[in-house]
Amino acid sequence: MALRALHTANRRAFALGRRNFSEKICMVGSGNFGSALVRILGRNALRHDIFDNEVKMYVHEEMIDGKKLTDIINETNENVKYLKGAKFTPNVVADPDISSAVAGATMICFCLPHQFLKPMVPKIKASAAPGVKCLSAIKGIDFDDKGIVLISDIIRKELKADCSVLMGANVANDMASDAFCETTIGYKDPKNGELFKLAYDDFSLKVGTVQDTVGVELCGALKNIVAIGAGFVDGLGYGGNTKAAIIRIGLKEMVKFCKTFYPNDGISDDTFLESCGVADLITTCYGGRNRKCAEAFAAAGKSKSLETIEAELLGGQKLQGTLTAKEVNHILKMKGMEKDFPFFTTVYKISYEDTPLEAITTTPY
């Protein structure tokens, strides 16, 4: 009801020519998933009066065949490097300057490797609109000397902003073809959850909402560790039965991790049955970059490093699953809990230590 009233107020404001009431959206990040999401944001900005027509997208500048990537995007309405063949609506504008991209933004969506987030924060804070509303589609976690740090909490703390979370069974290349899929938005503030749902819900993307940012975010991060394990199984040629077992074992550890480290944060069991939970886990273990690279790593018998495979197969994208496995292992080791999470520990040790690939099935789970 609150969003409906806000929408009505904005329609009246537009009728009076007062454009300052519209929500101005910016996407920070332009990889394949960020590009897939901004296609939808661009369409919905044109559909709903509540949004300003222009959607900015911050793009880390690169040269493609002697030409700036941002110029190519703005001239062709296509991210030719990270989402080739998928057209944006012309109201999506690429900007290589973070301050300019977020200037006046009232809604900022983040979709980039989380290690790049913190250096941008001061400029974002200085340029975004007061009271900016944020949404994180960043699939990873961080840590400090006290333990786990959620990316959404970094955004809340550094920008003094409410932050929703978007995670789901959303392989970007499928989304680029407008194949039907679902996603989940976890929110703290119901009004902002509904506003971001309006920004993303589309004929090809159906958005479910839950008041559980922690559960949604952890599912999005932890499922990438399971996908690495599934990729090892594929590379070893073990077949569907084994892969199904690994997915089940991985899901159990995801739930256990959430309940162990966030027992008082209202994580709902139902969240694991949303798109961000079991659906995302399934699609990531059968497609996506983490499974793909882990399969190549296993098929090569660990003769190539994951960093080399990442460079060869991902064309500049980053492999999140192994980084998350390393961060999770850091926490488990700090707490003396590696034995309590044998699957997560085994994925880490295969990826970074001398543990043989076969341990993915021989470890007692």
PDB file of C-alpha atoms in Angstrom, residues 155-262:
ATOM      1  CA  ILE A 155      27.164  -0.957   2.515  1.00  0.00           C
ATOM      2  CA  ARG A 156      24.847  -0.128   5.433  1.00  0.00           C
ATOM      3  CA  LYS A 157      27.722   0.949   7.665  1.00  0.00           C
ATOM      4  CA  GLU A 158      29.768   2.907   5.147  1.00  0.00           C
ATOM      5  CA  LEU A 159      26.899   4.631   3.327  1.00  0.00           C
ATOM      6  CA  LYS A 160      24.516   4.915   6.303  1.00  0.00           C
ATOM      7  CA  ALA A 161      21.876   3.426   4.010  1.00  0.00           C
ATOM      8  CA  ASP A 162      19.260   0.721   4.044  1.00  0.00           C
ATOM      9  CA  CYS A 163      20.394  -2.220   1.906  1.00  0.00           C
ATOM     10  CA  SER A 164      18.282  -4.968   0.360  1.00  0.00           C
ATOM     11  CA  VAL A 165      19.803  -8.081  -1.216  1.00  0.00           C
ATOM     12  CA  LEU A 166      19.086  -9.799  -4.558  1.00  0.00           C
ATOM     13  CA  MET A 167      20.075 -13.432  -5.132  1.00  0.00           C
ATOM     14  CA  GLY A 168      18.567 -16.195  -7.233  1.00  0.00           C
ATOM     15  CA  ALA A 169      18.843 -18.814  -9.967  1.00  0.00           C
ATOM     16  CA  ASN A 170      20.053 -16.205 -12.427  1.00  0.00           C
ATOM     17  CA  VAL A 171      22.731 -17.372 -14.854  1.00  0.00           C
ATOM     18  CA  ALA A 172      23.419 -14.176 -16.774  1.00  0.00           C
ATOM     19  CA  ASN A 173      23.672 -15.653 -20.268  1.00  0.00           C
ATOM     20  CA  ASP A 174      20.216 -17.217 -19.906  1.00  0.00           C
ATOM     21  CA  MET A 175      18.820 -13.935 -18.625  1.00  0.00           C
ATOM     22  CA  ALA A 176      20.317 -12.174 -21.638  1.00  0.00           C
ATOM     23  CA  SER A 177      17.977 -14.128 -23.898  1.00  0.00           C
ATOM     24  CA  ASP A 178      14.983 -13.175 -21.708  1.00  0.00           C
ATOM     25  CA  ALA A 179      14.401 -16.815 -20.777  1.00  0.00           C
ATOM     26  CA  PHE A 180      12.000 -16.972 -17.819  1.00  0.00           C
ATOM     27  CA  CYS A 181      13.635 -17.098 -14.391  1.00  0.00           C
ATOM     28  CA  GLU A 182      13.040 -16.100 -10.793  1.00  0.00           C
ATOM     29  CA  THR A 183      15.006 -14.195  -8.193  1.00  0.00           C
ATOM     30  CA  THR A 184      14.655 -13.309  -4.521  1.00  0.00           C
ATOM     31  CA  ILE A 185      14.963  -9.895  -2.876  1.00  0.00           C
ATOM     32  CA  GLY A 186      15.634  -9.939   0.837  1.00  0.00           C
ATOM     33  CA  TYR A 187      14.732  -6.717   2.599  1.00  0.00           C
ATOM     34  CA  LYS A 188      14.788  -5.054   6.009  1.00  0.00           C
ATOM     35  CA  ASP A 189      12.545  -2.083   5.167  1.00  0.00           C
ATOM     36  CA  PRO A 190       9.323  -3.337   3.487  1.00  0.00           C
ATOM     37  CA  LYS A 191       8.872  -0.116   1.496  1.00  0.00           C
ATOM     38  CA  ASN A 192      12.325  -0.435  -0.028  1.00  0.00           C
ATOM     39  CA  GLY A 193      11.848  -4.132  -0.681  1.00  0.00           C
ATOM     40  CA  GLU A 194       8.704  -3.368  -2.682  1.00  0.00           C
ATOM     41  CA  LEU A 195      10.415  -0.510  -4.511  1.00  0.00           C
ATOM     42  CA  PHE A 196      13.290  -2.712  -5.649  1.00  0.00           C
ATOM     43  CA  LYS A 197      10.792  -5.427  -6.595  1.00  0.00           C
ATOM     44  CA  LEU A 198       9.077  -2.900  -8.879  1.00  0.00           C
ATOM     45  CA  ALA A 199      12.458  -2.041 -10.404  1.00  0.00           C
ATOM     46  CA  TYR A 200      13.305  -5.669 -11.193  1.00  0.00           C
ATOM     47  CA  ASP A 201      10.037  -7.569 -11.695  1.00  0.00           C
ATOM     48  CA  ASP A 202       9.652  -8.118 -15.412  1.00  0.00           C
ATOM     49  CA  PHE A 203       8.018 -10.416 -17.971  1.00  0.00           C
ATOM     50  CA  SER A 204      11.188 -12.547 -17.928  1.00  0.00           C
ATOM     51  CA  LEU A 205      12.197 -12.137 -14.270  1.00  0.00           C
ATOM     52  CA  LYS A 206       9.728 -12.830 -11.482  1.00  0.00           C
ATOM     53  CA  VAL A 207      10.743 -11.416  -8.121  1.00  0.00           C
ATOM     54  CA  GLY A 208       9.892 -12.957  -4.770  1.00  0.00           C
ATOM     55  CA  THR A 209      10.509 -11.019  -1.564  1.00  0.00           C
ATOM     56  CA  VAL A 210      11.367 -12.147   1.972  1.00  0.00           C
ATOM     57  CA  GLN A 211      12.178 -10.149   5.089  1.00  0.00           C
ATOM     58  CA  ASP A 212      15.484 -11.984   5.530  1.00  0.00           C
ATOM     59  CA  THR A 213      18.525 -10.235   4.096  1.00  0.00           C
ATOM     60  CA  VAL A 214      20.999 -12.443   5.978  1.00  0.00           C
ATOM     61  CA  GLY A 215      19.613 -15.758   4.745  1.00  0.00           C
ATOM     62  CA  VAL A 216      19.298 -14.514   1.158  1.00  0.00           C
ATOM     63  CA  GLU A 217      22.832 -13.112   1.117  1.00  0.00           C
ATOM     64  CA  LEU A 218      24.484 -16.154   2.678  1.00  0.00           C
ATOM     65  CA  CYS A 219      22.726 -18.483   0.231  1.00  0.00           C
ATOM     66  CA  GLY A 220      24.073 -16.422  -2.668  1.00  0.00           C
ATOM     67  CA  ALA A 221      27.629 -16.614  -1.352  1.00  0.00           C
ATOM     68  CA  LEU A 222      27.812 -20.163  -0.030  1.00  0.00           C
ATOM     69  CA  LYS A 223      26.246 -21.877  -3.046  1.00  0.00           C
ATOM     70  CA  ASN A 224      29.349 -20.949  -5.048  1.00  0.00           C
ATOM     71  CA  ILE A 225      31.454 -23.196  -2.797  1.00  0.00           C
ATOM     72  CA  VAL A 226      29.082 -26.066  -3.522  1.00  0.00           C
ATOM     73  CA  ALA A 227      29.349 -25.306  -7.254  1.00  0.00           C
ATOM     74  CA  ILE A 228      33.124 -25.702  -7.044  1.00  0.00           C
ATOM     75  CA  GLY A 229      32.597 -29.166  -5.520  1.00  0.00           C
ATOM     76  CA  ALA A 230      30.081 -30.021  -8.248  1.00  0.00           C
ATOM     77  CA  GLY A 231      32.606 -28.939 -10.873  1.00  0.00           C
ATOM     78  CA  PHE A 232      35.219 -31.249  -9.358  1.00  0.00           C
ATOM     79  CA  VAL A 233      32.725 -34.107  -9.687  1.00  0.00           C
ATOM     80  CA  ASP A 234      32.110 -33.249 -13.348  1.00  0.00           C
ATOM     81  CA  GLY A 235      35.820 -32.997 -14.101  1.00  0.00           C
ATOM     82  CA  LEU A 236      36.417 -36.389 -12.519  1.00  0.00           C
ATOM     83  CA  GLY A 237      33.604 -37.896 -14.598  1.00  0.00           C
ATOM     84  CA  TYR A 238      31.668 -39.242 -11.626  1.00  0.00           C
ATOM     85  CA  GLY A 239      28.140 -38.798 -12.994  1.00  0.00           C
ATOM     86  CA  GLY A 240      24.761 -37.579 -11.850  1.00  0.00           C
ATOM     87  CA  ASN A 241      24.331 -39.710  -8.740  1.00  0.00           C
ATOM     88  CA  THR A 242      27.547 -38.408  -7.229  1.00  0.00           C
ATOM     89  CA  LYS A 243      26.764 -34.828  -8.193  1.00  0.00           C
ATOM     90  CA  ALA A 244      23.329 -35.048  -6.577  1.00  0.00           C
ATOM     91  CA  ALA A 245      24.943 -36.320  -3.368  1.00  0.00           C
ATOM     92  CA  ILE A 246      27.443 -33.454  -3.364  1.00  0.00           C
ATOM     93  CA  ILE A 247      24.646 -30.896  -3.858  1.00  0.00           C
ATOM     94  CA  ARG A 248      22.685 -32.390  -0.937  1.00  0.00           C
ATOM     95  CA  ILE A 249      25.761 -32.429   1.318  1.00  0.00           C
ATOM     96  CA  GLY A 250      26.600 -28.868   0.314  1.00  0.00           C
ATOM     97  CA  LEU A 251      23.071 -27.653   1.032  1.00  0.00           C
ATOM     98  CA  LYS A 252      23.181 -29.172   4.508  1.00  0.00           C
ATOM     99  CA  GLU A 253      26.406 -27.299   5.267  1.00  0.00           C
ATOM    100  CA  MET A 254      24.935 -24.070   3.887  1.00  0.00           C
ATOM    101  CA  VAL A 255      22.009 -24.349   6.300  1.00  0.00           C
ATOM    102  CA  LYS A 256      24.289 -25.335   9.186  1.00  0.00           C
ATOM    103  CA  PHE A 257      26.650 -22.418   8.504  1.00  0.00           C
ATOM    104  CA  CYS A 258      23.778 -19.920   8.453  1.00  0.00           C
ATOM    105  CA  LYS A 259      22.261 -21.235  11.680  1.00  0.00           C
ATOM    106  CA  THR A 260      25.657 -21.536  13.426  1.00  0.00           C
ATOM    107  CA  PHE A 261      26.973 -18.065  12.697  1.00  0.00           C
ATOM    108  CA  TYR A 262      23.680 -16.126  12.572  1.00  0.00           C
TER     109      TYR A 262
END
